[in-house]
């Protein structure tokens, strides 16, 4: 069964690039890798999703090596408003089940 | 419209009360979900409706009863809850494949 492991917390400064790595050694062949952002007392918000190689959108990039056993979320030039919890997920399986990581609390300092 | 709307935002109830949480989406999504989230933990899947039929019931106690009146609406009926059921209850929707979820803002539930 797939399991996702990510750092519990990270600190960075405004304007820096932040990279958060997630390991998912037992990822299934059909699983996607997805990252969500969550602010306190709000629902998670979709950031980016990929299957392999690199994906980029207007807010982030996702790097996935060929073996797909890990992935790295890259946030360019972070600001204070990027302070949030970031979740790494793999799935879904045929039962819509997603495997959530424990979340990385990212704190951005001035 | 890319929103999932949940009501109420906050709910306080006693252990003998009956209440309902409501969720609505107008994105044409055919899968809708209820998640439970305790503080500092990731969301836990409770129920999944696919094409208005209950697909997944993750061994949730019977004091939680889901209902999907139509493809846009999802309810969660609550009865005789326990204090440990206090949590943020999140509704989500997705296309039938389930790869990308759209979450509502949640209902913060406190059971006294």
Short mmCIF file of C-alpha atoms in Angstrom, two decimals:
data_model
loop_
_atom_site.label_atom_id
_atom_site.label_comp_id
_atom_site.label_asym_id
_atom_site.label_seq_id
_atom_site.Cartn_x
_atom_site.Cartn_y
_atom_site.Cartn_z
CA UNK A 1 0.00 0.00 0.00
CA UNK A 2 1.37 3.38 -0.96
CA UNK A 3 2.43 5.73 1.81
CA UNK A 4 3.60 9.30 1.47
CA UNK A 5 6.26 10.84 3.71
CA UNK A 6 7.02 14.55 3.80
CA UNK A 7 8.82 16.90 6.21
CA UNK A 8 6.73 18.06 9.14
CA UNK A 9 7.76 21.70 8.82
CA UNK A 10 9.92 24.09 6.81
CA UNK A 11 10.88 27.75 7.14
CA UNK A 12 11.91 30.14 4.41
CA UNK A 13 11.99 33.86 3.58
CA UNK A 14 10.02 36.04 1.25
CA UNK A 15 11.35 35.98 -2.30
CA UNK A 16 13.08 32.63 -1.95
CA UNK A 17 12.32 29.45 -3.86
CA UNK A 18 10.96 26.68 -1.66
CA UNK A 19 11.22 23.00 -2.49
CA UNK A 20 9.22 20.41 -0.56
CA UNK A 21 10.03 16.77 -1.24
CA UNK A 22 7.68 13.85 -0.71
CA UNK A 23 8.60 10.17 -0.83
CA UNK A 24 6.14 7.55 -2.03
CA UNK A 25 8.13 4.36 -2.46
CA UNK A 26 5.17 2.07 -3.16
CA UNK A 27 3.32 4.26 -5.62
CA UNK A 28 1.05 2.28 -7.93
CA UNK A 29 1.40 2.36 -11.69
CA UNK A 30 -1.84 4.29 -12.19
CA UNK A 31 -1.39 6.72 -9.31
CA UNK A 32 -1.13 10.45 -9.89
CA UNK A 33 0.88 12.69 -7.55
CA UNK A 34 -1.04 15.71 -6.35
CA UNK A 35 -0.27 18.60 -4.00
CA UNK A 36 -2.78 20.63 -2.05
CA UNK A 37 -2.42 23.79 0.04
CA UNK A 38 -4.47 24.37 3.17
CA UNK A 39 -4.92 27.49 5.28
CA UNK A 40 -6.34 27.28 8.83
CA UNK A 41 -10.08 26.63 8.98
CA UNK A 42 -10.34 26.27 5.20
CA UNK A 43 -10.58 23.34 2.82
CA UNK A 44 -7.51 22.18 0.91
CA UNK A 45 -6.89 23.87 -2.41
CA UNK A 46 -5.44 22.07 -5.45
CA UNK A 47 -1.97 23.31 -6.43
CA UNK A 48 -0.58 20.92 -9.03
CA UNK A 49 -0.75 17.35 -10.27
CA UNK A 50 1.57 15.15 -12.30
CA UNK A 51 2.26 11.61 -13.37
CA UNK A 52 5.92 11.75 -14.46
CA UNK A 53 8.69 14.20 -15.43
CA UNK A 54 7.96 17.87 -14.83
CA UNK A 55 4.76 19.84 -14.65
CA UNK A 56 4.52 23.61 -14.32
CA UNK A 57 1.57 25.92 -13.83
CA UNK A 58 1.14 29.55 -12.84
CA UNK A 59 1.85 28.93 -9.14
CA UNK A 60 4.23 25.95 -8.87
CA UNK A 61 6.31 23.26 -10.51
CA UNK A 62 6.31 19.57 -9.78
CA UNK A 63 9.36 17.45 -10.43
CA UNK A 64 8.96 13.67 -10.63
CA UNK A 65 11.96 11.39 -11.28
CA UNK A 66 11.71 8.44 -13.61
CA UNK A 67 11.18 5.90 -10.82
CA UNK A 68 8.32 8.04 -9.39
CA UNK A 69 9.31 7.12 -5.84
CA UNK A 70 9.49 10.75 -4.84
CA UNK A 71 8.33 14.14 -6.01
CA UNK A 72 9.32 17.74 -5.31
CA UNK A 73 6.95 20.68 -5.16
CA UNK A 74 8.72 23.91 -6.07
CA UNK A 75 7.23 27.30 -5.11
CA UNK A 76 9.07 30.18 -6.80
CA UNK A 77 9.56 33.49 -4.98
CA UNK A 78 7.35 32.79 -1.99
CA UNK A 79 5.50 35.49 -0.10
CA UNK A 80 4.06 35.68 3.42
CA UNK A 81 0.71 34.51 2.04
CA UNK A 82 2.25 31.16 1.11
CA UNK A 83 2.43 30.26 4.80
CA UNK A 84 0.20 27.18 4.94
CA UNK A 85 0.19 23.39 5.22
CA UNK A 86 1.09 21.55 2.03
CA UNK A 87 -0.12 17.98 1.47
CA UNK A 88 1.36 15.42 -0.90
CA UNK A 89 -1.10 12.79 -2.16
CA UNK A 90 -0.95 9.72 -4.39
CA UNK A 91 -3.89 8.03 -6.07
CA UNK A 92 -6.78 7.72 -6.62
CA UNK A 93 -7.38 4.00 -6.72
CA UNK A 94 -10.51 2.41 -8.19
CA UNK A 95 -12.35 3.25 -4.96
CA UNK A 96 -11.51 6.97 -5.18
CA UNK A 97 -9.12 6.50 -2.26
CA UNK A 98 -6.26 8.97 -2.01
CA UNK A 99 -3.22 8.46 0.22
CA UNK A 100 -2.49 11.70 2.06
CA UNK A 101 0.83 12.65 3.55
CA UNK A 102 0.87 14.11 7.04
CA UNK A 103 1.40 17.59 5.65
CA UNK A 104 4.30 20.06 5.69
CA UNK A 105 3.76 23.27 7.62
CA UNK A 106 5.54 25.97 5.63
CA UNK A 107 6.29 29.23 7.42
CA UNK A 108 7.48 32.19 5.36
CA UNK A 109 9.29 34.94 7.24
CA UNK A 110 9.74 38.58 6.18
CA UNK B 1 -18.51 28.52 -10.99
CA UNK B 2 -15.68 26.50 -9.40
CA UNK B 3 -16.97 26.61 -5.84
CA UNK B 4 -18.13 24.00 -3.41
CA UNK B 5 -20.43 25.64 -0.88
CA UNK B 6 -20.88 24.23 2.60
CA UNK B 7 -23.34 25.29 5.28
CA UNK B 8 -23.23 26.00 8.11
CA UNK B 9 -19.66 27.22 8.64
CA UNK B 10 -19.85 26.54 12.36
CA UNK B 11 -22.07 24.19 14.36
CA UNK B 12 -22.31 23.47 18.05
CA UNK B 13 -24.53 20.59 19.08
CA UNK B 14 -25.32 18.47 22.07
CA UNK B 15 -24.99 14.72 22.08
CA UNK B 16 -28.76 14.24 21.76
CA UNK B 17 -29.28 16.68 18.90
CA UNK B 18 -29.99 15.95 15.25
CA UNK B 19 -28.43 18.26 12.71
CA UNK B 20 -27.47 18.22 9.05
CA UNK B 21 -24.51 19.53 7.08
CA UNK B 22 -25.12 20.64 3.52
CA UNK B 23 -22.91 20.84 0.45
CA UNK B 24 -23.58 22.12 -3.06
CA UNK B 25 -21.59 22.29 -6.29
CA UNK B 26 -22.52 23.42 -9.79
CA UNK B 27 -19.47 22.24 -11.71
CA UNK B 28 -21.20 19.19 -13.14
CA UNK B 29 -19.03 16.89 -11.07
CA UNK B 30 -20.35 13.36 -10.66
CA UNK B 31 -18.40 12.37 -7.54
CA UNK B 32 -18.93 13.99 -4.15
CA UNK B 33 -17.13 13.29 -0.90
CA UNK B 34 -17.31 13.80 2.84
CA UNK B 35 -14.04 14.09 4.72
CA UNK B 36 -13.37 14.52 8.44
CA UNK B 37 -10.32 16.48 9.56
CA UNK B 38 -8.99 16.66 13.11
CA UNK B 39 -6.58 19.42 14.07
CA UNK B 40 -3.07 19.07 12.61
CA UNK B 41 -4.04 15.91 10.71
CA UNK B 42 -4.78 15.28 7.03
CA UNK B 43 -8.40 14.81 5.98
CA UNK B 44 -9.86 11.31 6.36
CA UNK B 45 -12.32 10.00 3.80
CA UNK B 46 -15.77 9.15 5.17
CA UNK B 47 -18.08 8.69 2.18
CA UNK B 48 -17.99 8.87 -1.60
CA UNK B 49 -20.99 9.26 -3.89
CA UNK B 50 -20.48 8.48 -7.55
CA UNK B 51 -23.33 9.30 -9.93
CA UNK B 52 -25.56 9.81 -6.88
CA UNK B 53 -24.91 6.32 -5.53
CA UNK B 54 -22.94 5.63 -2.36
CA UNK B 55 -19.68 4.08 -3.48
CA UNK B 56 -17.53 4.21 -0.40
CA UNK B 57 -18.39 4.05 3.28
CA UNK B 58 -15.14 3.96 5.20
CA UNK B 59 -16.50 2.12 8.25
CA UNK B 60 -18.03 5.28 9.58
CA UNK B 61 -20.32 4.95 12.65
CA UNK B 62 -24.04 4.93 11.89
CA UNK B 63 -24.51 8.20 13.77
CA UNK B 64 -23.27 9.76 10.51
CA UNK B 65 -25.72 9.29 7.64
CA UNK B 66 -24.97 10.64 4.16
CA UNK B 67 -27.54 11.56 1.55
CA UNK B 68 -27.19 12.65 -2.08
CA UNK B 69 -30.55 14.10 -3.22
CA UNK B 70 -29.21 14.95 -6.68
CA UNK B 71 -25.95 15.38 -8.55
CA UNK B 72 -25.36 18.87 -7.10
CA UNK B 73 -26.25 18.32 -3.46
CA UNK B 74 -24.75 16.30 -0.64
CA UNK B 75 -25.95 16.15 2.95
CA UNK B 76 -24.52 14.63 6.10
CA UNK B 77 -27.08 13.89 8.80
CA UNK B 78 -25.77 13.83 12.35
CA UNK B 79 -27.44 12.15 15.32
CA UNK B 80 -26.26 11.27 18.80
CA UNK B 81 -22.71 12.38 18.18
CA UNK B 82 -19.90 12.06 20.69
CA UNK B 83 -17.44 14.77 21.78
CA UNK B 84 -14.68 12.99 19.84
CA UNK B 85 -16.64 13.67 16.65
CA UNK B 86 -15.74 17.34 16.97
CA UNK B 87 -13.75 18.19 13.84
CA UNK B 88 -13.75 20.09 10.55
CA UNK B 89 -16.07 18.34 8.10
CA UNK B 90 -15.14 18.91 4.49
CA UNK B 91 -17.16 18.32 1.37
CA UNK B 92 -15.41 17.86 -1.97
CA UNK B 93 -16.35 17.12 -5.54
CA UNK B 94 -14.53 15.88 -8.62
CA UNK B 95 -15.00 14.57 -12.09
CA UNK B 96 -15.84 10.90 -12.04
CA UNK B 97 -12.17 9.91 -12.12
CA UNK B 98 -11.42 11.61 -8.83
CA UNK B 99 -7.98 12.92 -9.69
CA UNK B 100 -8.58 16.56 -8.75
CA UNK B 101 -10.76 17.45 -5.80
CA UNK B 102 -12.47 20.76 -5.19
CA UNK B 103 -13.07 21.31 -1.48
CA UNK B 104 -15.52 23.49 0.33
CA UNK B 105 -14.46 25.63 3.29
CA UNK B 106 -15.83 23.09 5.72
CA UNK B 107 -18.09 23.03 8.75
CA UNK B 108 -16.34 23.33 12.09
CA UNK B 109 -18.36 21.05 14.35
CA UNK B 110 -18.21 21.06 18.13
CA UNK B 111 -20.07 18.38 20.08
CA UNK B 112 -20.69 19.20 23.72
#
